[in-house]
PDB file of C-alpha atoms in Angstrom:
ATOM      1  CA  MET A   1      85.955  83.726 133.651  1.00 55.00           C
ATOM      2  CA  ALA A   2      87.408  80.482 135.225  1.00 56.00           C
ATOM      3  CA  ILE A   3      88.399  80.155 138.745  1.00 62.00           C
ATOM      4  CA  PRO A   4      92.219  81.032 139.034  1.00 61.00           C
ATOM      5  CA  SER A   5      94.463  78.410 139.974  1.00 62.00           C
ATOM      6  CA  GLY A   6      97.838  79.830 139.162  1.00 65.00           C
ATOM      7  CA  GLY A   7      99.834  83.030 140.192  1.00 74.00           C
ATOM      8  CA  GLY A   8      98.692  86.549 139.705  1.00 83.00           C
ATOM      9  CA  THR A   9      99.166  89.917 140.896  1.00 90.00           C
ATOM     10  CA  GLU A  10      97.072  91.974 143.271  1.00 92.00           C
ATOM     11  CA  VAL A  11      97.511  95.861 143.551  1.00 95.00           C
ATOM     12  CA  LEU A  12      95.621  98.935 145.267  1.00 97.00           C
ATOM     13  CA  LYS A  13      94.742 101.403 142.776  1.00 97.00           C
ATOM     14  CA  ARG A  14      92.644 104.523 142.093  1.00 98.00           C
ATOM     15  CA  ALA A  15      90.798 106.536 139.451  1.00 98.00           C
ATOM     16  CA  TYR A  16      89.434 109.936 139.501  1.00 97.00           C
ATOM     17  CA  LYS A  17      87.792 112.585 137.697  1.00 95.00           C
ATOM     18  CA  THR A  18      88.052 116.442 138.386  1.00 93.00           C
ATOM     19  CA  ALA A  19      85.087 118.547 137.526  1.00 91.00           C
ATOM     20  CA  ASN A  20      82.805 116.223 136.212  1.00 90.00           C
ATOM     21  CA  SER A  21      79.733 118.192 134.933  1.00 85.00           C
ATOM     22  CA  ASP A  22      76.499 116.571 134.537  1.00 86.00           C
ATOM     23  CA  ASN A  23      77.751 113.390 132.424  1.00 88.00           C
ATOM     24  CA  TRP A  24      78.442 109.641 132.940  1.00 94.00           C
ATOM     25  CA  GLU A  25      82.053 109.195 133.705  1.00 95.00           C
ATOM     26  CA  THR A  26      83.328 106.003 133.108  1.00 97.00           C
ATOM     27  CA  MET A  27      85.956 105.176 135.919  1.00 98.00           C
ATOM     28  CA  ILE A  28      87.089 101.549 135.495  1.00 98.00           C
ATOM     29  CA  THR A  29      86.899  99.591 132.204  1.00 97.00           C
ATOM     30  CA  GLY A  30      87.790  95.953 132.957  1.00 96.00           C
ATOM     31  CA  GLU A  31      89.882  93.617 131.165  1.00 94.00           C
ATOM     32  CA  ALA A  32      89.255  89.929 130.471  1.00 92.00           C
ATOM     33  CA  ASN A  33      90.776  87.719 133.603  1.00 91.00           C
ATOM     34  CA  HIS A  34      90.746  90.502 136.069  1.00 93.00           C
ATOM     35  CA  ILE A  35      88.711  91.041 139.311  1.00 94.00           C
ATOM     36  CA  TYR A  36      88.021  94.671 140.535  1.00 97.00           C
ATOM     37  CA  THR A  37      87.032  95.098 144.216  1.00 97.00           C
ATOM     38  CA  ILE A  38      85.721  98.532 144.732  1.00 98.00           C
ATOM     39  CA  LEU A  39      86.634  99.794 148.114  1.00 98.00           C
ATOM     40  CA  GLY A  40      84.852 103.334 148.195  1.00 98.00           C
ATOM     41  CA  ILE A  41      83.693 105.930 145.893  1.00 98.00           C
ATOM     42  CA  SER A  42      83.673 109.774 146.948  1.00 97.00           C
ATOM     43  CA  PHE A  43      81.956 112.410 145.148  1.00 95.00           C
ATOM     44  CA  ALA A  44      82.745 115.743 146.391  1.00 94.00           C
ATOM     45  CA  ASP A  45      80.742 119.236 145.037  1.00 92.00           C
ATOM     46  CA  GLN A  46      83.273 122.249 144.188  1.00 90.00           C
ATOM     47  CA  ASN A  47      80.396 124.756 143.343  1.00 85.00           C
ATOM     48  CA  ASP A  48      77.346 126.110 145.117  1.00 82.00           C
ATOM     49  CA  THR A  49      74.701 124.013 143.296  1.00 82.00           C
ATOM     50  CA  GLU A  50      73.038 120.992 145.068  1.00 85.00           C
ATOM     51  CA  HIS A  51      73.782 117.540 142.836  1.00 85.00           C
ATOM     52  CA  ASN A  52      72.548 114.185 142.676  1.00 92.00           C
ATOM     53  CA  CYS A  53      74.821 111.145 142.085  1.00 94.00           C
ATOM     54  CA  ARG A  54      74.333 107.835 140.826  1.00 96.00           C
ATOM     55  CA  ILE A  55      76.355 104.749 140.557  1.00 97.00           C
ATOM     56  CA  LYS A  56      75.987 101.827 137.984  1.00 97.00           C
ATOM     57  CA  ILE A  57      77.958  98.793 136.390  1.00 97.00           C
ATOM     58  CA  ASP A  58      77.734  98.176 132.699  1.00 97.00           C
ATOM     59  CA  ILE A  59      77.629  94.746 132.431  1.00 95.00           C
ATOM     60  CA  SER A  60      80.384  93.536 129.878  1.00 92.00           C
ATOM     61  CA  GLY A  61      80.427  96.993 128.372  1.00 88.00           C
ATOM     62  CA  GLY A  62      77.524  96.188 126.385  1.00 91.00           C
ATOM     63  CA  GLY A  63      74.786  98.318 127.649  1.00 90.00           C
ATOM     64  CA  THR A  64      73.192  96.410 130.449  1.00 94.00           C
ATOM     65  CA  ASP A  65      73.218  98.556 133.490  1.00 96.00           C
ATOM     66  CA  ILE A  66      72.698  97.773 136.758  1.00 96.00           C
ATOM     67  CA  TYR A  67      72.258 100.799 139.298  1.00 97.00           C
ATOM     68  CA  LEU A  68      73.805 100.233 142.761  1.00 96.00           C
ATOM     69  CA  LEU A  69      72.972 103.830 143.651  1.00 95.00           C
ATOM     70  CA  SER A  70      70.053 105.538 141.674  1.00 90.00           C
ATOM     71  CA  PHE A  71      69.844 108.941 143.416  1.00 90.00           C
ATOM     72  CA  GLN A  72      71.958 110.410 146.107  1.00 91.00           C
ATOM     73  CA  SER A  73      71.598 113.997 147.202  1.00 91.00           C
ATOM     74  CA  LEU A  74      74.874 115.673 147.371  1.00 90.00           C
ATOM     75  CA  PRO A  75      74.498 119.068 149.013  1.00 89.00           C
ATOM     76  CA  VAL A  76      76.301 122.295 148.176  1.00 90.00           C
ATOM     77  CA  LYS A  77      79.941 122.005 149.001  1.00 91.00           C
ATOM     78  CA  GLY A  78      79.240 118.370 150.303  1.00 91.00           C
ATOM     79  CA  VAL A  79      80.731 115.012 150.212  1.00 93.00           C
ATOM     80  CA  PHE A  80      79.124 111.996 149.698  1.00 94.00           C
ATOM     81  CA  THR A  81      81.457 108.686 150.347  1.00 96.00           C
ATOM     82  CA  TRP A  82      79.965 105.132 149.259  1.00 96.00           C
ATOM     83  CA  ASN A  83      81.650 102.475 151.136  1.00 95.00           C
ATOM     84  CA  ASP A  84      79.790  99.568 150.311  1.00 95.00           C
ATOM     85  CA  LYS A  85      82.215  96.989 148.767  1.00 97.00           C
ATOM     86  CA  PHE A  86      81.466  95.190 145.651  1.00 97.00           C
ATOM     87  CA  VAL A  87      83.069  93.159 142.765  1.00 97.00           C
ATOM     88  CA  ILE A  88      83.417  94.013 138.948  1.00 96.00           C
ATOM     89  CA  THR A  89      84.603  91.358 136.620  1.00 94.00           C
ATOM     90  CA  GLY A  90      86.154  90.814 132.933  1.00 91.00           C
ATOM     91  CA  THR A  91      84.900  94.007 130.729  1.00 95.00           C
ATOM     92  CA  ASP A  92      82.328  95.225 133.115  1.00 97.00           C
ATOM     93  CA  GLN A  93      82.682  99.202 133.312  1.00 97.00           C
ATOM     94  CA  LEU A  94      82.161 101.405 136.392  1.00 98.00           C
ATOM     95  CA  LYS A  95      80.392 104.523 135.900  1.00 97.00           C
ATOM     96  CA  CYS A  96      79.416 107.492 138.135  1.00 97.00           C
ATOM     97  CA  TYR A  97      77.077 110.285 137.590  1.00 95.00           C
ATOM     98  CA  ASN A  98      76.579 113.882 138.970  1.00 92.00           C
ATOM     99  CA  SER A  99      73.645 115.868 137.940  1.00 89.00           C
ATOM    100  CA  ALA A 100      75.127 119.066 137.663  1.00 80.00           C
ATOM    101  CA  GLY A 101      78.620 120.941 137.225  1.00 80.00           C
ATOM    102  CA  ASN A 102      81.921 120.724 138.946  1.00 89.00           C
ATOM    103  CA  VAL A 103      81.992 117.516 140.913  1.00 93.00           C
ATOM    104  CA  ASP A 104      85.020 115.586 141.743  1.00 95.00           C
ATOM    105  CA  ILE A 105      85.020 111.854 141.924  1.00 96.00           C
ATOM    106  CA  TYR A 106      87.164 109.328 143.556  1.00 98.00           C
ATOM    107  CA  VAL A 107      87.413 105.725 143.399  1.00 98.00           C
ATOM    108  CA  SER A 108      89.591 103.227 145.337  1.00 98.00           C
ATOM    109  CA  TYR A 109      90.067  99.563 144.108  1.00 98.00           C
ATOM    110  CA  ILE A 110      91.937  96.588 144.461  1.00 97.00           C
ATOM    111  CA  GLU A 111      92.879  94.764 141.083  1.00 96.00           C
ATOM    112  CA  GLN A 112      93.813  91.197 140.537  1.00 94.00           C
ATOM    113  CA  ASP A 113      95.238  90.468 137.185  1.00 92.00           C
ATOM    114  CA  TRP A 114      94.839  86.340 136.619  1.00 84.00           C
ATOM    115  CA  SER A 115      95.897  86.734 132.980  1.00 80.00           C
TER     116      SER A 115
END
């Protein structure tokens, strides 16, 4: 992606998944000429089961994974919030995972559109 030199938009957004169950969930699928600044990701257990949470970026949606969080314990009825800021661009995909049933996932981010 070239360095933007013209006008564009910058919007605060959110993505969420309720009751995710032992599954990788694509939270954001990027678009060309867009920049996504991830502000925070929260995992909240809705069951009586301990979970493990993970966060990865699928670079350009092509199957090359970069793990940002490879293992985080989520206690029964607990919440884990990832507050480290990071950026994805172009067609990167942000994916989140939990190891057992019924976890809510919430992502807040800034989307800049330079198309």
